Amino acid sequence: MNEIAIYPLIGLLAGFLAGIFGICGGVVIVPLLVTILGWQQVDDDLALSLAVGTSLATIAVTSISSARAHYRHGNVRRDCVWLLLPGLVFGAINGVVVGDVLSGKTLSLLLGVFFLILAIKVLVNSRSVGSYPLPGRNGMLIAGSSIGLASALFGIGGGTLMVPFLERHSIPMRQAVGTSAAAGIPIAIVGAITAMVVGDTKTSVSWTTGYVYWPAFVGIVILSMPGAKLGALVASRLKAKVLKLTFAGLLIVVGLNFLLG
């Protein structure tokens, strides 16, 4: 019961950080769920799979709300979403399948390296707004597949990789964020469903469907939205440099936790 009471707090924290930094909550949800499931004596490999699957399920809910808000403001490039969609679906399925094949140790190492690289990118401020045209259908298929695979593999949603990709190809920041939110819906939904199917016979933990742990899902979703609103309010009052350094510090802590844990 103590662990169950913590899930809404995770949702509040994930939403808060998402509101501040404009990231998906999976960056926080996955490592915290791994820790809490470890307290419940869940095997390390299974705990990581449950954390990723549950994170994708929560992102499916929060992405819909975010995408609707962006759509109302005209910030969703539907042409981009449709071109990316086949690759996103294909990549999301394969990301979950690959994650299921990899050992928990290997996946933890990959997660650690990924978060540290992301931290370096934030610190050097390497965001590049390019003047390149969007790729053709095949190029968008490859991009969507790569983003979908990495996002589903790590349970982080698509925004972390999608926004830089769109910005590099001349999509304004607001449209990049809105389009990313919309593109994150198929990644999260398809990834969560695949996690349910792939893990159907591989978990003995109660209240699960495959690799989705429902008590954590419900608890996280309940407070993630209020947390996001609070985070957005705080972000509006902090200096950009403070936000950047804090975010990079968070990513370094999470990355080292996966590498050394």
PDB file of C-alpha atoms in Angstrom:
ATOM      1  CA  MET A   1       0.000   0.000   0.000  1.00  0.00           C
ATOM      2  CA  ASN A   2       2.911   2.365   0.688  1.00  0.00           C
ATOM      3  CA  GLU A   3       4.163   1.880  -2.856  1.00  0.00           C
ATOM      4  CA  ILE A   4       0.676   2.409  -4.317  1.00  0.00           C
ATOM      5  CA  ALA A   5       0.377   5.718  -2.458  1.00  0.00           C
ATOM      6  CA  ILE A   6       3.595   6.885  -4.121  1.00  0.00           C
ATOM      7  CA  TYR A   7       2.316   6.511  -7.706  1.00  0.00           C
ATOM      8  CA  PRO A   8       0.243   9.732  -7.687  1.00  0.00           C
ATOM      9  CA  LEU A   9       3.327  11.545  -6.379  1.00  0.00           C
ATOM     10  CA  ILE A  10       5.303  10.189  -9.328  1.00  0.00           C
ATOM     11  CA  GLY A  11       2.569  11.485 -11.624  1.00  0.00           C
ATOM     12  CA  LEU A  12       2.695  14.881  -9.941  1.00  0.00           C
ATOM     13  CA  LEU A  13       6.498  15.038 -10.255  1.00  0.00           C
ATOM     14  CA  ALA A  14       6.494  13.788 -13.860  1.00  0.00           C
ATOM     15  CA  GLY A  15       3.828  16.302 -14.849  1.00  0.00           C
ATOM     16  CA  PHE A  16       5.607  19.091 -12.968  1.00  0.00           C
ATOM     17  CA  LEU A  17       8.909  18.444 -14.729  1.00  0.00           C
ATOM     18  CA  ALA A  18       7.146  18.046 -18.076  1.00  0.00           C
ATOM     19  CA  GLY A  19       5.499  21.413 -17.525  1.00  0.00           C
ATOM     20  CA  ILE A  20       8.819  23.062 -16.649  1.00  0.00           C
ATOM     21  CA  PHE A  21      11.055  21.516 -19.279  1.00  0.00           C
ATOM     22  CA  GLY A  22       8.596  20.582 -22.036  1.00  0.00           C
ATOM     23  CA  ILE A  23       9.638  16.925 -21.877  1.00  0.00           C
ATOM     24  CA  CYS A  24       7.636  13.754 -21.656  1.00  0.00           C
ATOM     25  CA  GLY A  25       7.212  12.354 -18.162  1.00  0.00           C
ATOM     26  CA  GLY A  26       8.823   9.052 -19.110  1.00  0.00           C
ATOM     27  CA  VAL A  27      12.229  10.523 -18.229  1.00  0.00           C
ATOM     28  CA  VAL A  28      11.073  10.460 -14.602  1.00  0.00           C
ATOM     29  CA  ILE A  29       8.463   7.703 -14.642  1.00  0.00           C
ATOM     30  CA  VAL A  30      10.731   4.892 -15.883  1.00  0.00           C
ATOM     31  CA  PRO A  31      13.564   5.207 -13.308  1.00  0.00           C
ATOM     32  CA  LEU A  32      11.191   5.808 -10.386  1.00  0.00           C
ATOM     33  CA  LEU A  33       8.972   2.855 -11.286  1.00  0.00           C
ATOM     34  CA  VAL A  34      12.026   0.610 -11.572  1.00  0.00           C
ATOM     35  CA  THR A  35      13.007   1.647  -8.041  1.00  0.00           C
ATOM     36  CA  ILE A  36       9.547   1.139  -6.537  1.00  0.00           C
ATOM     37  CA  LEU A  37       9.004  -2.214  -8.251  1.00  0.00           C
ATOM     38  CA  GLY A  38      12.376  -3.247  -6.853  1.00  0.00           C
ATOM     39  CA  TRP A  39      11.039  -2.465  -3.363  1.00  0.00           C
ATOM     40  CA  GLN A  40       8.219  -4.886  -4.151  1.00  0.00           C
ATOM     41  CA  GLN A  41      10.791  -7.607  -4.864  1.00  0.00           C
ATOM     42  CA  VAL A  42      10.059  -7.642  -8.598  1.00  0.00           C
ATOM     43  CA  ASP A  43      12.885  -9.102 -10.686  1.00  0.00           C
ATOM     44  CA  ASP A  44      15.121  -6.379 -12.202  1.00  0.00           C
ATOM     45  CA  ASP A  45      14.496  -7.365 -15.832  1.00  0.00           C
ATOM     46  CA  LEU A  46      10.742  -7.551 -15.309  1.00  0.00           C
ATOM     47  CA  ALA A  47      10.704  -4.281 -13.342  1.00  0.00           C
ATOM     48  CA  LEU A  48      12.320  -2.429 -16.244  1.00  0.00           C
ATOM     49  CA  SER A  49       9.890  -3.923 -18.778  1.00  0.00           C
ATOM     50  CA  LEU A  50       6.922  -3.000 -16.572  1.00  0.00           C
ATOM     51  CA  ALA A  51       8.279   0.523 -16.100  1.00  0.00           C
ATOM     52  CA  VAL A  52       8.671   1.085 -19.853  1.00  0.00           C
ATOM     53  CA  GLY A  53       5.277  -0.413 -20.725  1.00  0.00           C
ATOM     54  CA  THR A  54       3.457   1.514 -18.003  1.00  0.00           C
ATOM     55  CA  SER A  55       5.221   4.729 -18.975  1.00  0.00           C
ATOM     56  CA  LEU A  56       4.041   4.330 -22.579  1.00  0.00           C
ATOM     57  CA  ALA A  57       0.462   3.777 -21.369  1.00  0.00           C
ATOM     58  CA  THR A  58       0.513   6.977 -19.298  1.00  0.00           C
ATOM     59  CA  ILE A  59       2.031   8.949 -22.189  1.00  0.00           C
ATOM     60  CA  ALA A  60      -0.808   7.747 -24.427  1.00  0.00           C
ATOM     61  CA  VAL A  61      -3.253   9.587 -22.153  1.00  0.00           C
ATOM     62  CA  THR A  62      -1.230  12.751 -21.594  1.00  0.00           C
ATOM     63  CA  SER A  63      -0.242  13.058 -25.281  1.00  0.00           C
ATOM     64  CA  ILE A  64      -3.886  13.153 -26.363  1.00  0.00           C
ATOM     65  CA  SER A  65      -4.626  16.040 -24.033  1.00  0.00           C
ATOM     66  CA  SER A  66      -1.504  17.934 -25.100  1.00  0.00           C
ATOM     67  CA  ALA A  67      -2.085  17.339 -28.809  1.00  0.00           C
ATOM     68  CA  ARG A  68      -5.680  18.579 -28.597  1.00  0.00           C
ATOM     69  CA  ALA A  69      -4.517  21.830 -27.011  1.00  0.00           C
ATOM     70  CA  HIS A  70      -1.868  22.353 -29.681  1.00  0.00           C
ATOM     71  CA  TYR A  71      -4.320  21.464 -32.461  1.00  0.00           C
ATOM     72  CA  ARG A  72      -6.767  24.112 -31.271  1.00  0.00           C
ATOM     73  CA  HIS A  73      -3.989  26.690 -31.588  1.00  0.00           C
ATOM     74  CA  GLY A  74      -3.060  25.554 -35.095  1.00  0.00           C
ATOM     75  CA  ASN A  75       0.338  24.173 -34.101  1.00  0.00           C
ATOM     76  CA  VAL A  76      -0.014  20.638 -35.483  1.00  0.00           C
ATOM     77  CA  ARG A  77       1.376  19.998 -38.966  1.00  0.00           C
ATOM     78  CA  ARG A  78      -0.978  17.270 -40.097  1.00  0.00           C
ATOM     79  CA  ASP A  79       1.020  16.671 -43.288  1.00  0.00           C
ATOM     80  CA  CYS A  80       4.072  15.788 -41.176  1.00  0.00           C
ATOM     81  CA  VAL A  81       2.068  13.534 -38.867  1.00  0.00           C
ATOM     82  CA  TRP A  82       0.599  11.540 -41.764  1.00  0.00           C
ATOM     83  CA  LEU A  83       3.997  11.114 -43.444  1.00  0.00           C
ATOM     84  CA  LEU A  84       5.596  10.003 -40.177  1.00  0.00           C
ATOM     85  CA  LEU A  85       2.730   7.769 -39.046  1.00  0.00           C
ATOM     86  CA  PRO A  86       3.649   4.454 -40.791  1.00  0.00           C
ATOM     87  CA  GLY A  87       7.227   4.699 -39.519  1.00  0.00           C
ATOM     88  CA  LEU A  88       6.131   5.649 -36.006  1.00  0.00           C
ATOM     89  CA  VAL A  89       3.862   2.600 -35.776  1.00  0.00           C
ATOM     90  CA  PHE A  90       6.486   0.264 -37.222  1.00  0.00           C
ATOM     91  CA  GLY A  91       9.200   1.691 -34.967  1.00  0.00           C
ATOM     92  CA  ALA A  92       7.051   1.566 -31.808  1.00  0.00           C
ATOM     93  CA  ILE A  93       6.257  -2.113 -32.317  1.00  0.00           C
ATOM     94  CA  ASN A  94       9.888  -2.982 -32.933  1.00  0.00           C
ATOM     95  CA  GLY A  95      11.082  -0.851 -30.026  1.00  0.00           C
ATOM     96  CA  VAL A  96       9.013  -2.869 -27.554  1.00  0.00           C
ATOM     97  CA  VAL A  97      10.014  -6.173 -29.180  1.00  0.00           C
ATOM     98  CA  VAL A  98      13.702  -5.249 -29.081  1.00  0.00           C
ATOM     99  CA  GLY A  99      13.374  -4.157 -25.455  1.00  0.00           C
ATOM    100  CA  ASP A 100      11.822  -7.514 -24.600  1.00  0.00           C
ATOM    101  CA  VAL A 101      14.709  -9.382 -26.218  1.00  0.00           C
ATOM    102  CA  LEU A 102      17.454  -7.362 -24.541  1.00  0.00           C
ATOM    103  CA  SER A 103      18.510  -8.198 -21.023  1.00  0.00           C
ATOM    104  CA  GLY A 104      17.634  -5.728 -18.291  1.00  0.00           C
ATOM    105  CA  LYS A 105      21.334  -4.921 -17.815  1.00  0.00           C
ATOM    106  CA  THR A 106      21.818  -4.110 -21.490  1.00  0.00           C
ATOM    107  CA  LEU A 107      18.693  -1.963 -21.625  1.00  0.00           C
ATOM    108  CA  SER A 108      19.767  -0.132 -18.451  1.00  0.00           C
ATOM    109  CA  LEU A 109      23.149   0.632 -20.014  1.00  0.00           C
ATOM    110  CA  LEU A 110      21.469   1.929 -23.179  1.00  0.00           C
ATOM    111  CA  LEU A 111      19.141   4.097 -21.114  1.00  0.00           C
ATOM    112  CA  GLY A 112      22.041   5.481 -19.106  1.00  0.00           C
ATOM    113  CA  VAL A 113      24.035   6.385 -22.219  1.00  0.00           C
ATOM    114  CA  PHE A 114      20.948   7.907 -23.853  1.00  0.00           C
ATOM    115  CA  PHE A 115      20.204  10.195 -20.895  1.00  0.00           C
ATOM    116  CA  LEU A 116      23.841  11.313 -20.587  1.00  0.00           C
ATOM    117  CA  ILE A 117      23.999  12.164 -24.300  1.00  0.00           C
ATOM    118  CA  LEU A 118      20.771  14.100 -23.923  1.00  0.00           C
ATOM    119  CA  ALA A 119      22.260  15.971 -20.936  1.00  0.00           C
ATOM    120  CA  ILE A 120      25.324  16.936 -22.992  1.00  0.00           C
ATOM    121  CA  LYS A 121      23.084  18.167 -25.788  1.00  0.00           C
ATOM    122  CA  VAL A 122      21.193  20.374 -23.331  1.00  0.00           C
ATOM    123  CA  LEU A 123      24.396  21.776 -21.793  1.00  0.00           C
ATOM    124  CA  VAL A 124      26.028  22.683 -25.112  1.00  0.00           C
ATOM    125  CA  ASN A 125      22.750  24.103 -26.380  1.00  0.00           C
ATOM    126  CA  SER A 126      23.128  22.254 -29.667  1.00  0.00           C
ATOM    127  CA  ARG A 127      19.598  22.828 -30.868  1.00  0.00           C
ATOM    128  CA  SER A 128      19.893  23.541 -34.578  1.00  0.00           C
ATOM    129  CA  VAL A 129      17.195  25.334 -36.487  1.00  0.00           C
ATOM    130  CA  GLY A 130      18.025  24.417 -40.050  1.00  0.00           C
ATOM    131  CA  SER A 131      16.888  25.466 -43.461  1.00  0.00           C
ATOM    132  CA  TYR A 132      16.620  21.942 -44.788  1.00  0.00           C
ATOM    133  CA  PRO A 133      13.390  20.895 -46.490  1.00  0.00           C
ATOM    134  CA  LEU A 134      11.433  18.020 -45.053  1.00  0.00           C
ATOM    135  CA  PRO A 135      12.521  14.638 -46.422  1.00  0.00           C
ATOM    136  CA  GLY A 136      10.341  12.858 -48.950  1.00  0.00           C
ATOM    137  CA  ARG A 137       8.038   9.974 -48.115  1.00  0.00           C
ATOM    138  CA  ASN A 138      10.865   7.451 -47.740  1.00  0.00           C
ATOM    139  CA  GLY A 139      12.932   9.821 -45.620  1.00  0.00           C
ATOM    140  CA  MET A 140       9.981  10.500 -43.319  1.00  0.00           C
ATOM    141  CA  LEU A 141       9.373   6.758 -43.070  1.00  0.00           C
ATOM    142  CA  ILE A 142      12.965   6.200 -41.937  1.00  0.00           C
ATOM    143  CA  ALA A 143      12.823   9.127 -39.501  1.00  0.00           C
ATOM    144  CA  GLY A 144       9.514   7.970 -38.043  1.00  0.00           C
ATOM    145  CA  SER A 145      10.787   4.403 -37.665  1.00  0.00           C
ATOM    146  CA  SER A 146      13.939   5.538 -35.853  1.00  0.00           C
ATOM    147  CA  ILE A 147      12.106   7.919 -33.519  1.00  0.00           C
ATOM    148  CA  GLY A 148       9.342   5.401 -32.823  1.00  0.00           C
ATOM    149  CA  LEU A 149      11.816   2.620 -32.067  1.00  0.00           C
ATOM    150  CA  ALA A 150      13.945   4.655 -29.645  1.00  0.00           C
ATOM    151  CA  SER A 151      10.921   6.216 -27.934  1.00  0.00           C
ATOM    152  CA  ALA A 152       9.161   2.893 -27.349  1.00  0.00           C
ATOM    153  CA  LEU A 153      12.387   1.128 -26.390  1.00  0.00           C
ATOM    154  CA  PHE A 154      13.073   3.652 -23.608  1.00  0.00           C
ATOM    155  CA  GLY A 155       9.433   4.444 -22.715  1.00  0.00           C
ATOM    156  CA  ILE A 156       9.969   8.172 -23.135  1.00  0.00           C
ATOM    157  CA  GLY A 157       7.509   9.266 -25.826  1.00  0.00           C
ATOM    158  CA  GLY A 158       8.603  10.944 -29.037  1.00  0.00           C
ATOM    159  CA  GLY A 159       9.151  14.600 -28.157  1.00  0.00           C
ATOM    160  CA  THR A 160      12.757  14.246 -27.039  1.00  0.00           C
ATOM    161  CA  LEU A 161      13.805  13.221 -30.561  1.00  0.00           C
ATOM    162  CA  MET A 162      10.956  14.549 -32.689  1.00  0.00           C
ATOM    163  CA  VAL A 163      11.260  18.251 -31.823  1.00  0.00           C
ATOM    164  CA  PRO A 164      14.964  18.558 -32.824  1.00  0.00           C
ATOM    165  CA  PHE A 165      14.258  16.642 -36.043  1.00  0.00           C
ATOM    166  CA  LEU A 166      11.399  18.924 -37.055  1.00  0.00           C
ATOM    167  CA  GLU A 167      13.270  22.080 -36.077  1.00  0.00           C
ATOM    168  CA  ARG A 168      16.240  21.033 -38.173  1.00  0.00           C
ATOM    169  CA  HIS A 169      13.884  20.796 -41.128  1.00  0.00           C
ATOM    170  CA  SER A 170      12.579  24.337 -40.860  1.00  0.00           C
ATOM    171  CA  ILE A 171       9.501  23.691 -38.719  1.00  0.00           C
ATOM    172  CA  PRO A 172       8.989  26.589 -36.244  1.00  0.00           C
ATOM    173  CA  MET A 173       9.375  25.672 -32.561  1.00  0.00           C
ATOM    174  CA  ARG A 174       5.693  25.908 -31.655  1.00  0.00           C
ATOM    175  CA  GLN A 175       4.673  23.743 -34.593  1.00  0.00           C
ATOM    176  CA  ALA A 176       7.495  21.325 -33.834  1.00  0.00           C
ATOM    177  CA  VAL A 177       6.242  20.886 -30.261  1.00  0.00           C
ATOM    178  CA  GLY A 178       2.590  20.581 -31.338  1.00  0.00           C
ATOM    179  CA  THR A 179       3.369  18.146 -34.143  1.00  0.00           C
ATOM    180  CA  SER A 180       5.562  16.138 -31.788  1.00  0.00           C
ATOM    181  CA  ALA A 181       2.713  15.881 -29.278  1.00  0.00           C
ATOM    182  CA  ALA A 182       0.388  14.560 -31.987  1.00  0.00           C
ATOM    183  CA  ALA A 183       3.005  12.138 -33.311  1.00  0.00           C
ATOM    184  CA  GLY A 184       3.566  10.876 -29.779  1.00  0.00           C
ATOM    185  CA  ILE A 185       0.019   9.472 -29.635  1.00  0.00           C
ATOM    186  CA  PRO A 186       0.566   6.538 -32.048  1.00  0.00           C
ATOM    187  CA  ILE A 187       3.977   5.807 -30.517  1.00  0.00           C
ATOM    188  CA  ALA A 188       2.513   5.553 -27.009  1.00  0.00           C
ATOM    189  CA  ILE A 189      -0.710   3.732 -27.929  1.00  0.00           C
ATOM    190  CA  VAL A 190       0.918   1.194 -30.250  1.00  0.00           C
ATOM    191  CA  GLY A 191       3.866   0.778 -27.881  1.00  0.00           C
ATOM    192  CA  ALA A 192       1.581   0.193 -24.870  1.00  0.00           C
ATOM    193  CA  ILE A 193      -0.588  -2.321 -26.744  1.00  0.00           C
ATOM    194  CA  THR A 194       2.510  -4.149 -27.972  1.00  0.00           C
ATOM    195  CA  ALA A 195       3.842  -4.230 -24.402  1.00  0.00           C
ATOM    196  CA  MET A 196       0.574  -5.806 -23.257  1.00  0.00           C
ATOM    197  CA  VAL A 197       0.776  -8.477 -25.962  1.00  0.00           C
ATOM    198  CA  VAL A 198       4.499  -9.217 -25.762  1.00  0.00           C
ATOM    199  CA  GLY A 199       4.477  -9.478 -21.978  1.00  0.00           C
ATOM    200  CA  ASP A 200       1.201 -11.387 -21.717  1.00  0.00           C
ATOM    201  CA  THR A 201       2.750 -14.638 -20.463  1.00  0.00           C
ATOM    202  CA  LYS A 202       5.916 -13.191 -18.936  1.00  0.00           C
ATOM    203  CA  THR A 203       4.761 -11.537 -15.739  1.00  0.00           C
ATOM    204  CA  SER A 204       3.303 -12.939 -12.539  1.00  0.00           C
ATOM    205  CA  VAL A 205       2.769  -9.516 -10.958  1.00  0.00           C
ATOM    206  CA  SER A 206      -0.846  -8.883  -9.960  1.00  0.00           C
ATOM    207  CA  TRP A 207      -2.903  -6.151 -11.665  1.00  0.00           C
ATOM    208  CA  THR A 208      -0.939  -6.224 -14.880  1.00  0.00           C
ATOM    209  CA  THR A 209      -1.789  -6.731 -18.536  1.00  0.00           C
ATOM    210  CA  GLY A 210       1.432  -7.825 -20.107  1.00  0.00           C
ATOM    211  CA  TYR A 211       3.981  -5.158 -19.238  1.00  0.00           C
ATOM    212  CA  VAL A 212       1.461  -2.513 -18.161  1.00  0.00           C
ATOM    213  CA  TYR A 213       1.028  -2.222 -14.376  1.00  0.00           C
ATOM    214  CA  TRP A 214      -2.408  -0.709 -13.803  1.00  0.00           C
ATOM    215  CA  PRO A 215      -2.077   0.592 -10.201  1.00  0.00           C
ATOM    216  CA  ALA A 216       0.911   2.665 -11.296  1.00  0.00           C
ATOM    217  CA  PHE A 217      -0.858   3.782 -14.479  1.00  0.00           C
ATOM    218  CA  VAL A 218      -3.950   5.037 -12.632  1.00  0.00           C
ATOM    219  CA  GLY A 219      -1.962   6.716  -9.870  1.00  0.00           C
ATOM    220  CA  ILE A 220       0.375   8.504 -12.277  1.00  0.00           C
ATOM    221  CA  VAL A 221      -2.361   9.742 -14.622  1.00  0.00           C
ATOM    222  CA  ILE A 222      -4.461  11.186 -11.777  1.00  0.00           C
ATOM    223  CA  LEU A 223      -1.986  13.926 -10.842  1.00  0.00           C
ATOM    224  CA  SER A 224       0.138  14.316 -13.966  1.00  0.00           C
ATOM    225  CA  MET A 225      -2.112  17.015 -15.471  1.00  0.00           C
ATOM    226  CA  PRO A 226      -2.220  19.234 -12.334  1.00  0.00           C
ATOM    227  CA  GLY A 227       1.528  18.757 -12.059  1.00  0.00           C
ATOM    228  CA  ALA A 228       2.054  19.914 -15.647  1.00  0.00           C
ATOM    229  CA  LYS A 229       0.039  23.083 -15.040  1.00  0.00           C
ATOM    230  CA  LEU A 230       2.052  23.844 -11.902  1.00  0.00           C
ATOM    231  CA  GLY A 231       5.303  23.195 -13.753  1.00  0.00           C
ATOM    232  CA  ALA A 232       4.339  25.551 -16.571  1.00  0.00           C
ATOM    233  CA  LEU A 233       3.594  28.262 -13.998  1.00  0.00           C
ATOM    234  CA  VAL A 234       6.981  27.802 -12.319  1.00  0.00           C
ATOM    235  CA  ALA A 235       8.773  27.723 -15.685  1.00  0.00           C
ATOM    236  CA  SER A 236       7.349  31.117 -16.586  1.00  0.00           C
ATOM    237  CA  ARG A 237       9.108  32.605 -13.534  1.00  0.00           C
ATOM    238  CA  LEU A 238      12.530  30.995 -13.862  1.00  0.00           C
ATOM    239  CA  LYS A 239      15.475  32.110 -15.970  1.00  0.00           C
ATOM    240  CA  ALA A 240      16.240  30.006 -19.046  1.00  0.00           C
ATOM    241  CA  LYS A 241      19.778  29.279 -17.808  1.00  0.00           C
ATOM    242  CA  VAL A 242      18.474  27.916 -14.502  1.00  0.00           C
ATOM    243  CA  LEU A 243      16.001  25.701 -16.347  1.00  0.00           C
ATOM    244  CA  LYS A 244      18.685  24.372 -18.669  1.00  0.00           C
ATOM    245  CA  LEU A 245      21.180  23.568 -15.906  1.00  0.00           C
ATOM    246  CA  THR A 246      18.516  21.959 -13.713  1.00  0.00           C
ATOM    247  CA  PHE A 247      17.245  19.815 -16.571  1.00  0.00           C
ATOM    248  CA  ALA A 248      20.773  18.725 -17.514  1.00  0.00           C
ATOM    249  CA  GLY A 249      21.475  17.865 -13.875  1.00  0.00           C
ATOM    250  CA  LEU A 250      18.338  15.752 -13.705  1.00  0.00           C
ATOM    251  CA  LEU A 251      19.327  13.855 -16.862  1.00  0.00           C
ATOM    252  CA  ILE A 252      22.840  13.236 -15.541  1.00  0.00           C
ATOM    253  CA  VAL A 253      21.485  11.833 -12.266  1.00  0.00           C
ATOM    254  CA  VAL A 254      19.041   9.561 -14.094  1.00  0.00           C
ATOM    255  CA  GLY A 255      21.687   8.438 -16.601  1.00  0.00           C
ATOM    256  CA  LEU A 256      24.245   7.601 -13.928  1.00  0.00           C
ATOM    257  CA  ASN A 257      21.574   5.767 -11.948  1.00  0.00           C
ATOM    258  CA  PHE A 258      20.953   3.436 -14.896  1.00  0.00           C
ATOM    259  CA  LEU A 259      24.641   2.994 -15.658  1.00  0.00           C
ATOM    260  CA  LEU A 260      25.727   2.304 -12.075  1.00  0.00           C
ATOM    261  CA  GLY A 261      22.538   0.753 -10.665  1.00  0.00           C
TER     262      GLY A 261
END
